[in-house]
Amino acid sequence: MSARTLTMTDQLHQYLLSVSAPMTEPMQRLREETAEMTSGGMQISAEQGQFMKVLIKLIGAKKCLEIGVFTGYSSLCVAQALPEEGHIYALDVSEEFTSVARRYWEEAGVAHKITLTLAPGTETLEKLLSEGHAGTFDFVFIDADKHGYDSYYEAGLKLARPGGLIGIDNTLWSGRVADPDDQDEQTRIIRLLNAKIHEDARVDAAVVPIGDGLTLCVKK
Ligand code: CA
């Protein structure tokens, strides 16, 4: 029974949440407001948010980068786990979604820890590199358009410090990556990146079956 990950039934998931995802009132309301939106499924799971909080504490992260903010739940979790002087550079393209995020960051009292830039991700990443941020980030979280995933990973590797952590979301892609008949473009992009990371000597990596699959890479 312990040789593989448990099948997560609804009942077990409810239990998991009841013992491992402590939630403040703004977090709860943000989750509910996002769930009602048509793209609500893009929100990371509550247990993943909690897991990321623990990771941030574990590595003593102070400087974080988030590529893909959506309505801000993951950045809210990370910001809450950061020390007072910690900071997140948050990148997105959507004014609509991030206006929800900003509202809850304010409400939760973490807005001062987050700098949001609305522009194409690759543009902002190039800018960060040219401004001397290479090798300085403790944690990079990639959860944006799948077409950009490979370039976000490469830029994330440049921006992370040695020993820094890069988290990549949706790497199990609802299980579609394991289906050889699924040749959808996004599925193929994620599958290629998974294979690349598996053989990438620049990192030590693990694919964690939480939420939609979270790959964790420690930069050597
Ligand atoms: Ca995601």
PDB file of C-alpha atoms and ligand atoms in Angstrom:
ATOM      1  CA  MET A   1       0.000   0.000   0.000  1.00  0.00           C
ATOM      2  CA  SER A   2       2.864   2.404   0.567  1.00  0.00           C
ATOM      3  CA  ALA A   3       4.578   1.778  -2.759  1.00  0.00           C
ATOM      4  CA  ARG A   4       2.501   4.456  -4.508  1.00  0.00           C
ATOM      5  CA  THR A   5       0.517   7.585  -3.825  1.00  0.00           C
ATOM      6  CA  LEU A   6      -2.985   7.119  -2.393  1.00  0.00           C
ATOM      7  CA  THR A   7      -5.988   7.608  -4.625  1.00  0.00           C
ATOM      8  CA  MET A   8      -7.579  10.825  -3.410  1.00  0.00           C
ATOM      9  CA  THR A   9     -11.282  10.175  -2.913  1.00  0.00           C
ATOM     10  CA  ASP A  10     -13.584  13.112  -2.117  1.00  0.00           C
ATOM     11  CA  GLN A  11     -13.896  11.863   1.433  1.00  0.00           C
ATOM     12  CA  LEU A  12     -10.137  11.616   1.931  1.00  0.00           C
ATOM     13  CA  HIS A  13      -9.633  15.029   0.329  1.00  0.00           C
ATOM     14  CA  GLN A  14     -12.114  16.621   2.730  1.00  0.00           C
ATOM     15  CA  TYR A  15     -10.288  14.992   5.604  1.00  0.00           C
ATOM     16  CA  LEU A  16      -6.915  16.161   4.252  1.00  0.00           C
ATOM     17  CA  LEU A  17      -8.190  19.743   4.083  1.00  0.00           C
ATOM     18  CA  SER A  18      -9.576  19.505   7.602  1.00  0.00           C
ATOM     19  CA  VAL A  19      -6.179  18.634   9.041  1.00  0.00           C
ATOM     20  CA  SER A  20      -3.672  20.343   6.742  1.00  0.00           C
ATOM     21  CA  ALA A  21      -4.911  23.554   5.213  1.00  0.00           C
ATOM     22  CA  PRO A  22      -5.431  26.198   7.899  1.00  0.00           C
ATOM     23  CA  MET A  23      -7.164  29.119   6.281  1.00  0.00           C
ATOM     24  CA  THR A  24      -7.733  32.716   7.235  1.00  0.00           C
ATOM     25  CA  GLU A  25     -11.002  34.393   6.331  1.00  0.00           C
ATOM     26  CA  PRO A  26      -9.590  36.369   3.339  1.00  0.00           C
ATOM     27  CA  MET A  27      -8.035  33.148   1.996  1.00  0.00           C
ATOM     28  CA  GLN A  28     -11.375  31.382   2.243  1.00  0.00           C
ATOM     29  CA  ARG A  29     -13.258  34.212   0.537  1.00  0.00           C
ATOM     30  CA  LEU A  30     -10.636  34.490  -2.227  1.00  0.00           C
ATOM     31  CA  ARG A  31     -11.004  30.765  -2.896  1.00  0.00           C
ATOM     32  CA  GLU A  32     -14.798  31.097  -3.063  1.00  0.00           C
ATOM     33  CA  GLU A  33     -14.780  34.194  -5.283  1.00  0.00           C
ATOM     34  CA  THR A  34     -12.279  32.541  -7.657  1.00  0.00           C
ATOM     35  CA  ALA A  35     -14.190  29.257  -7.752  1.00  0.00           C
ATOM     36  CA  GLU A  36     -17.231  31.148  -9.071  1.00  0.00           C
ATOM     37  CA  MET A  37     -15.261  32.572 -12.017  1.00  0.00           C
ATOM     38  CA  THR A  38     -15.239  30.703 -15.339  1.00  0.00           C
ATOM     39  CA  SER A  39     -11.469  30.085 -15.036  1.00  0.00           C
ATOM     40  CA  GLY A  40     -11.820  29.136 -11.373  1.00  0.00           C
ATOM     41  CA  GLY A  41     -10.199  25.743 -11.962  1.00  0.00           C
ATOM     42  CA  MET A  42      -6.862  27.505 -12.517  1.00  0.00           C
ATOM     43  CA  GLN A  43      -6.565  28.196  -8.796  1.00  0.00           C
ATOM     44  CA  ILE A  44      -4.053  25.996  -6.973  1.00  0.00           C
ATOM     45  CA  SER A  45      -5.507  23.629  -4.389  1.00  0.00           C
ATOM     46  CA  ALA A  46      -5.673  24.659  -0.738  1.00  0.00           C
ATOM     47  CA  GLU A  47      -3.351  21.830   0.308  1.00  0.00           C
ATOM     48  CA  GLN A  48      -0.825  22.912  -2.314  1.00  0.00           C
ATOM     49  CA  GLY A  49      -0.919  26.455  -0.951  1.00  0.00           C
ATOM     50  CA  GLN A  50      -0.175  25.094   2.501  1.00  0.00           C
ATOM     51  CA  PHE A  51       2.605  22.889   1.135  1.00  0.00           C
ATOM     52  CA  MET A  52       4.194  25.910  -0.552  1.00  0.00           C
ATOM     53  CA  LYS A  53       4.007  27.843   2.724  1.00  0.00           C
ATOM     54  CA  VAL A  54       5.953  25.081   4.436  1.00  0.00           C
ATOM     55  CA  LEU A  55       8.528  25.043   1.625  1.00  0.00           C
ATOM     56  CA  ILE A  56       9.046  28.803   1.918  1.00  0.00           C
ATOM     57  CA  LYS A  57       9.646  28.486   5.660  1.00  0.00           C
ATOM     58  CA  LEU A  58      11.869  25.441   5.190  1.00  0.00           C
ATOM     59  CA  ILE A  59      14.278  27.136   2.791  1.00  0.00           C
ATOM     60  CA  GLY A  60      14.104  30.442   4.640  1.00  0.00           C
ATOM     61  CA  ALA A  61      13.079  32.191   1.429  1.00  0.00           C
ATOM     62  CA  LYS A  62      13.124  35.965   1.292  1.00  0.00           C
ATOM     63  CA  LYS A  63      13.112  36.771  -2.402  1.00  0.00           C
ATOM     64  CA  CYS A  64      10.500  35.063  -4.564  1.00  0.00           C
ATOM     65  CA  LEU A  65       9.310  35.210  -8.137  1.00  0.00           C
ATOM     66  CA  GLU A  66       5.869  34.156  -9.299  1.00  0.00           C
ATOM     67  CA  ILE A  67       5.258  33.738 -13.025  1.00  0.00           C
ATOM     68  CA  GLY A  68       1.477  33.659 -13.417  1.00  0.00           C
ATOM     69  CA  VAL A  69      -0.544  35.220 -10.610  1.00  0.00           C
ATOM     70  CA  PHE A  70      -4.165  34.643 -11.666  1.00  0.00           C
ATOM     71  CA  THR A  71      -6.329  35.729  -8.689  1.00  0.00           C
ATOM     72  CA  GLY A  72      -3.410  35.577  -6.282  1.00  0.00           C
ATOM     73  CA  TYR A  73      -3.985  32.621  -3.975  1.00  0.00           C
ATOM     74  CA  SER A  74      -0.481  31.161  -4.331  1.00  0.00           C
ATOM     75  CA  SER A  75       1.196  34.558  -3.880  1.00  0.00           C
ATOM     76  CA  LEU A  76      -1.002  35.153  -0.845  1.00  0.00           C
ATOM     77  CA  CYS A  77       0.204  31.866   0.671  1.00  0.00           C
ATOM     78  CA  VAL A  78       3.856  32.589  -0.152  1.00  0.00           C
ATOM     79  CA  ALA A  79       3.620  36.183   1.130  1.00  0.00           C
ATOM     80  CA  GLN A  80       2.143  34.974   4.422  1.00  0.00           C
ATOM     81  CA  ALA A  81       5.033  32.549   4.853  1.00  0.00           C
ATOM     82  CA  LEU A  82       7.718  35.141   4.078  1.00  0.00           C
ATOM     83  CA  PRO A  83       9.402  37.153   6.817  1.00  0.00           C
ATOM     84  CA  GLU A  84       8.471  40.828   7.063  1.00  0.00           C
ATOM     85  CA  GLU A  85      11.403  41.864   4.822  1.00  0.00           C
ATOM     86  CA  GLY A  86      10.576  39.158   2.260  1.00  0.00           C
ATOM     87  CA  HIS A  87       9.384  40.081  -1.222  1.00  0.00           C
ATOM     88  CA  ILE A  88       7.594  38.574  -4.208  1.00  0.00           C
ATOM     89  CA  TYR A  89       8.017  39.775  -7.774  1.00  0.00           C
ATOM     90  CA  ALA A  90       4.672  38.760  -9.262  1.00  0.00           C
ATOM     91  CA  LEU A  91       4.230  38.587 -13.047  1.00  0.00           C
ATOM     92  CA  ASP A  92       0.994  38.373 -14.991  1.00  0.00           C
ATOM     93  CA  VAL A  93      -0.767  39.822 -18.021  1.00  0.00           C
ATOM     94  CA  SER A  94      -4.347  40.076 -16.758  1.00  0.00           C
ATOM     95  CA  GLU A  95      -5.620  43.281 -15.181  1.00  0.00           C
ATOM     96  CA  GLU A  96      -8.971  41.582 -14.554  1.00  0.00           C
ATOM     97  CA  PHE A  97      -7.656  38.589 -12.585  1.00  0.00           C
ATOM     98  CA  THR A  98      -4.922  40.445 -10.711  1.00  0.00           C
ATOM     99  CA  SER A  99      -7.369  43.142  -9.578  1.00  0.00           C
ATOM    100  CA  VAL A 100      -8.991  40.372  -7.526  1.00  0.00           C
ATOM    101  CA  ALA A 101      -5.535  39.336  -6.283  1.00  0.00           C
ATOM    102  CA  ARG A 102      -4.633  42.900  -5.214  1.00  0.00           C
ATOM    103  CA  ARG A 103      -7.847  43.268  -3.255  1.00  0.00           C
ATOM    104  CA  TYR A 104      -7.107  40.177  -1.163  1.00  0.00           C
ATOM    105  CA  TRP A 105      -3.386  40.972  -0.736  1.00  0.00           C
ATOM    106  CA  GLU A 106      -4.491  44.304   0.767  1.00  0.00           C
ATOM    107  CA  GLU A 107      -7.066  42.677   2.966  1.00  0.00           C
ATOM    108  CA  ALA A 108      -4.617  40.055   4.238  1.00  0.00           C
ATOM    109  CA  GLY A 109      -2.027  42.755   4.994  1.00  0.00           C
ATOM    110  CA  VAL A 110       0.656  41.389   2.648  1.00  0.00           C
ATOM    111  CA  ALA A 111       0.367  43.811  -0.304  1.00  0.00           C
ATOM    112  CA  HIS A 112       3.589  45.592   0.726  1.00  0.00           C
ATOM    113  CA  LYS A 113       5.489  42.336   0.145  1.00  0.00           C
ATOM    114  CA  ILE A 114       4.361  41.970  -3.474  1.00  0.00           C
ATOM    115  CA  THR A 115       5.367  43.892  -6.589  1.00  0.00           C
ATOM    116  CA  LEU A 116       3.018  43.091  -9.460  1.00  0.00           C
ATOM    117  CA  THR A 117       4.140  43.659 -13.065  1.00  0.00           C
ATOM    118  CA  LEU A 118       1.575  43.380 -15.852  1.00  0.00           C
ATOM    119  CA  ALA A 119       3.438  42.543 -19.078  1.00  0.00           C
ATOM    120  CA  PRO A 120       4.314  39.462 -21.114  1.00  0.00           C
ATOM    121  CA  GLY A 121       6.294  37.146 -18.820  1.00  0.00           C
ATOM    122  CA  THR A 122       9.352  36.746 -21.055  1.00  0.00           C
ATOM    123  CA  GLU A 123       9.667  40.541 -21.270  1.00  0.00           C
ATOM    124  CA  THR A 124       9.658  41.007 -17.495  1.00  0.00           C
ATOM    125  CA  LEU A 125      12.036  38.071 -16.989  1.00  0.00           C
ATOM    126  CA  GLU A 126      14.502  39.590 -19.494  1.00  0.00           C
ATOM    127  CA  LYS A 127      14.226  42.861 -17.622  1.00  0.00           C
ATOM    128  CA  LEU A 128      14.943  41.208 -14.259  1.00  0.00           C
ATOM    129  CA  LEU A 129      17.997  39.495 -15.776  1.00  0.00           C
ATOM    130  CA  SER A 130      19.298  42.725 -17.308  1.00  0.00           C
ATOM    131  CA  GLU A 131      18.761  44.555 -14.007  1.00  0.00           C
ATOM    132  CA  GLY A 132      21.125  42.171 -12.214  1.00  0.00           C
ATOM    133  CA  HIS A 133      18.690  39.790 -10.485  1.00  0.00           C
ATOM    134  CA  ALA A 134      20.343  36.627 -11.890  1.00  0.00           C
ATOM    135  CA  GLY A 135      21.183  34.066  -9.211  1.00  0.00           C
ATOM    136  CA  THR A 136      19.326  35.932  -6.458  1.00  0.00           C
ATOM    137  CA  PHE A 137      15.876  34.320  -6.084  1.00  0.00           C
ATOM    138  CA  ASP A 138      15.245  31.784  -3.325  1.00  0.00           C
ATOM    139  CA  PHE A 139      11.992  30.539  -4.837  1.00  0.00           C
ATOM    140  CA  VAL A 140      10.511  30.711  -8.326  1.00  0.00           C
ATOM    141  CA  PHE A 141       6.961  29.506  -8.976  1.00  0.00           C
ATOM    142  CA  ILE A 142       5.873  28.901 -12.570  1.00  0.00           C
ATOM    143  CA  ASP A 143       2.121  28.714 -13.124  1.00  0.00           C
ATOM    144  CA  ALA A 144       1.335  30.590 -16.325  1.00  0.00           C
ATOM    145  CA  ASP A 145       0.550  29.932 -20.017  1.00  0.00           C
ATOM    146  CA  LYS A 146       1.885  26.512 -20.940  1.00  0.00           C
ATOM    147  CA  HIS A 147       3.361  27.744 -24.242  1.00  0.00           C
ATOM    148  CA  GLY A 148       5.856  29.777 -22.264  1.00  0.00           C
ATOM    149  CA  TYR A 149       6.764  27.000 -19.808  1.00  0.00           C
ATOM    150  CA  ASP A 150      10.136  26.067 -21.278  1.00  0.00           C
ATOM    151  CA  SER A 151      11.337  29.669 -21.481  1.00  0.00           C
ATOM    152  CA  TYR A 152      10.005  30.403 -17.979  1.00  0.00           C
ATOM    153  CA  TYR A 153      11.922  27.394 -16.683  1.00  0.00           C
ATOM    154  CA  GLU A 154      15.138  28.525 -18.385  1.00  0.00           C
ATOM    155  CA  ALA A 155      14.752  32.084 -17.095  1.00  0.00           C
ATOM    156  CA  GLY A 156      13.827  30.735 -13.643  1.00  0.00           C
ATOM    157  CA  LEU A 157      17.029  28.702 -13.596  1.00  0.00           C
ATOM    158  CA  LYS A 158      19.058  31.811 -14.371  1.00  0.00           C
ATOM    159  CA  LEU A 159      17.265  33.887 -11.754  1.00  0.00           C
ATOM    160  CA  ALA A 160      17.349  31.315  -8.922  1.00  0.00           C
ATOM    161  CA  ARG A 161      20.313  31.196  -6.584  1.00  0.00           C
ATOM    162  CA  PRO A 162      22.309  27.960  -6.292  1.00  0.00           C
ATOM    163  CA  GLY A 163      20.248  25.860  -3.854  1.00  0.00           C
ATOM    164  CA  GLY A 164      17.177  27.877  -4.758  1.00  0.00           C
ATOM    165  CA  LEU A 165      13.873  26.178  -5.500  1.00  0.00           C
ATOM    166  CA  ILE A 166      11.853  26.280  -8.705  1.00  0.00           C
ATOM    167  CA  GLY A 167       8.251  25.025  -8.509  1.00  0.00           C
ATOM    168  CA  ILE A 168       6.394  24.259 -11.721  1.00  0.00           C
ATOM    169  CA  ASP A 169       2.639  23.774 -11.572  1.00  0.00           C
ATOM    170  CA  ASN A 170       0.356  21.499 -13.621  1.00  0.00           C
ATOM    171  CA  THR A 171       3.102  19.055 -14.583  1.00  0.00           C
ATOM    172  CA  LEU A 172       0.751  16.060 -14.358  1.00  0.00           C
ATOM    173  CA  TRP A 173      -1.857  17.977 -16.421  1.00  0.00           C
ATOM    174  CA  SER A 174      -4.957  16.080 -15.211  1.00  0.00           C
ATOM    175  CA  GLY A 175      -3.135  12.848 -16.064  1.00  0.00           C
ATOM    176  CA  ARG A 176      -3.109  13.688 -19.787  1.00  0.00           C
ATOM    177  CA  VAL A 177       0.708  13.645 -20.006  1.00  0.00           C
ATOM    178  CA  ALA A 178       0.637   9.877 -19.392  1.00  0.00           C
ATOM    179  CA  ASP A 179      -1.772   9.198 -22.259  1.00  0.00           C
ATOM    180  CA  PRO A 180       0.260   8.625 -25.465  1.00  0.00           C
ATOM    181  CA  ASP A 181      -2.862   9.272 -27.538  1.00  0.00           C
ATOM    182  CA  ASP A 182      -3.124  12.795 -26.158  1.00  0.00           C
ATOM    183  CA  GLN A 183      -1.145  14.908 -28.607  1.00  0.00           C
ATOM    184  CA  ASP A 184      -2.701  18.240 -27.675  1.00  0.00           C
ATOM    185  CA  GLU A 185      -0.142  21.034 -27.978  1.00  0.00           C
ATOM    186  CA  GLN A 186      -0.170  21.986 -24.289  1.00  0.00           C
ATOM    187  CA  THR A 187       0.040  18.339 -23.235  1.00  0.00           C
ATOM    188  CA  ARG A 188       3.067  17.884 -25.498  1.00  0.00           C
ATOM    189  CA  ILE A 189       4.771  21.008 -24.152  1.00  0.00           C
ATOM    190  CA  ILE A 190       4.411  19.816 -20.557  1.00  0.00           C
ATOM    191  CA  ARG A 191       5.469  16.280 -21.473  1.00  0.00           C
ATOM    192  CA  LEU A 192       8.616  17.604 -23.199  1.00  0.00           C
ATOM    193  CA  LEU A 193       9.496  19.799 -20.239  1.00  0.00           C
ATOM    194  CA  ASN A 194       8.977  16.917 -17.799  1.00  0.00           C
ATOM    195  CA  ALA A 195      11.333  14.744 -19.862  1.00  0.00           C
ATOM    196  CA  LYS A 196      13.878  17.554 -20.095  1.00  0.00           C
ATOM    197  CA  ILE A 197      13.884  18.190 -16.348  1.00  0.00           C
ATOM    198  CA  HIS A 198      14.195  14.467 -15.668  1.00  0.00           C
ATOM    199  CA  GLU A 199      17.538  14.501 -17.474  1.00  0.00           C
ATOM    200  CA  ASP A 200      18.606  18.002 -16.525  1.00  0.00           C
ATOM    201  CA  ALA A 201      21.975  17.896 -14.746  1.00  0.00           C
ATOM    202  CA  ARG A 202      21.480  21.502 -13.584  1.00  0.00           C
ATOM    203  CA  VAL A 203      18.837  20.504 -11.021  1.00  0.00           C
ATOM    204  CA  ASP A 204      17.716  17.856  -8.565  1.00  0.00           C
ATOM    205  CA  ALA A 205      14.012  17.426  -9.204  1.00  0.00           C
ATOM    206  CA  ALA A 206      10.930  15.641  -7.913  1.00  0.00           C
ATOM    207  CA  VAL A 207       7.435  15.525  -9.376  1.00  0.00           C
ATOM    208  CA  VAL A 208       5.036  15.807  -6.457  1.00  0.00           C
ATOM    209  CA  PRO A 209       1.508  14.462  -7.096  1.00  0.00           C
ATOM    210  CA  ILE A 210      -0.256  17.286  -5.268  1.00  0.00           C
ATOM    211  CA  GLY A 211      -2.987  19.282  -6.986  1.00  0.00           C
ATOM    212  CA  ASP A 212      -2.390  18.973 -10.735  1.00  0.00           C
ATOM    213  CA  GLY A 213       1.234  17.911 -10.240  1.00  0.00           C
ATOM    214  CA  LEU A 214       3.964  20.157  -8.844  1.00  0.00           C
ATOM    215  CA  THR A 215       7.552  19.671  -9.993  1.00  0.00           C
ATOM    216  CA  LEU A 216      10.153  20.895  -7.538  1.00  0.00           C
ATOM    217  CA  CYS A 217      13.658  21.611  -8.839  1.00  0.00           C
ATOM    218  CA  VAL A 218      16.591  22.525  -6.633  1.00  0.00           C
ATOM    219  CA  LYS A 219      19.189  24.428  -8.642  1.00  0.00           C
ATOM    220  CA  LYS A 220      22.673  22.983  -8.256  1.00  0.00           C
TER     221      LYS A 220
HETATM  222 CA    CA B   1      -1.884  26.043 -12.301  1.00  0.00          CA
END
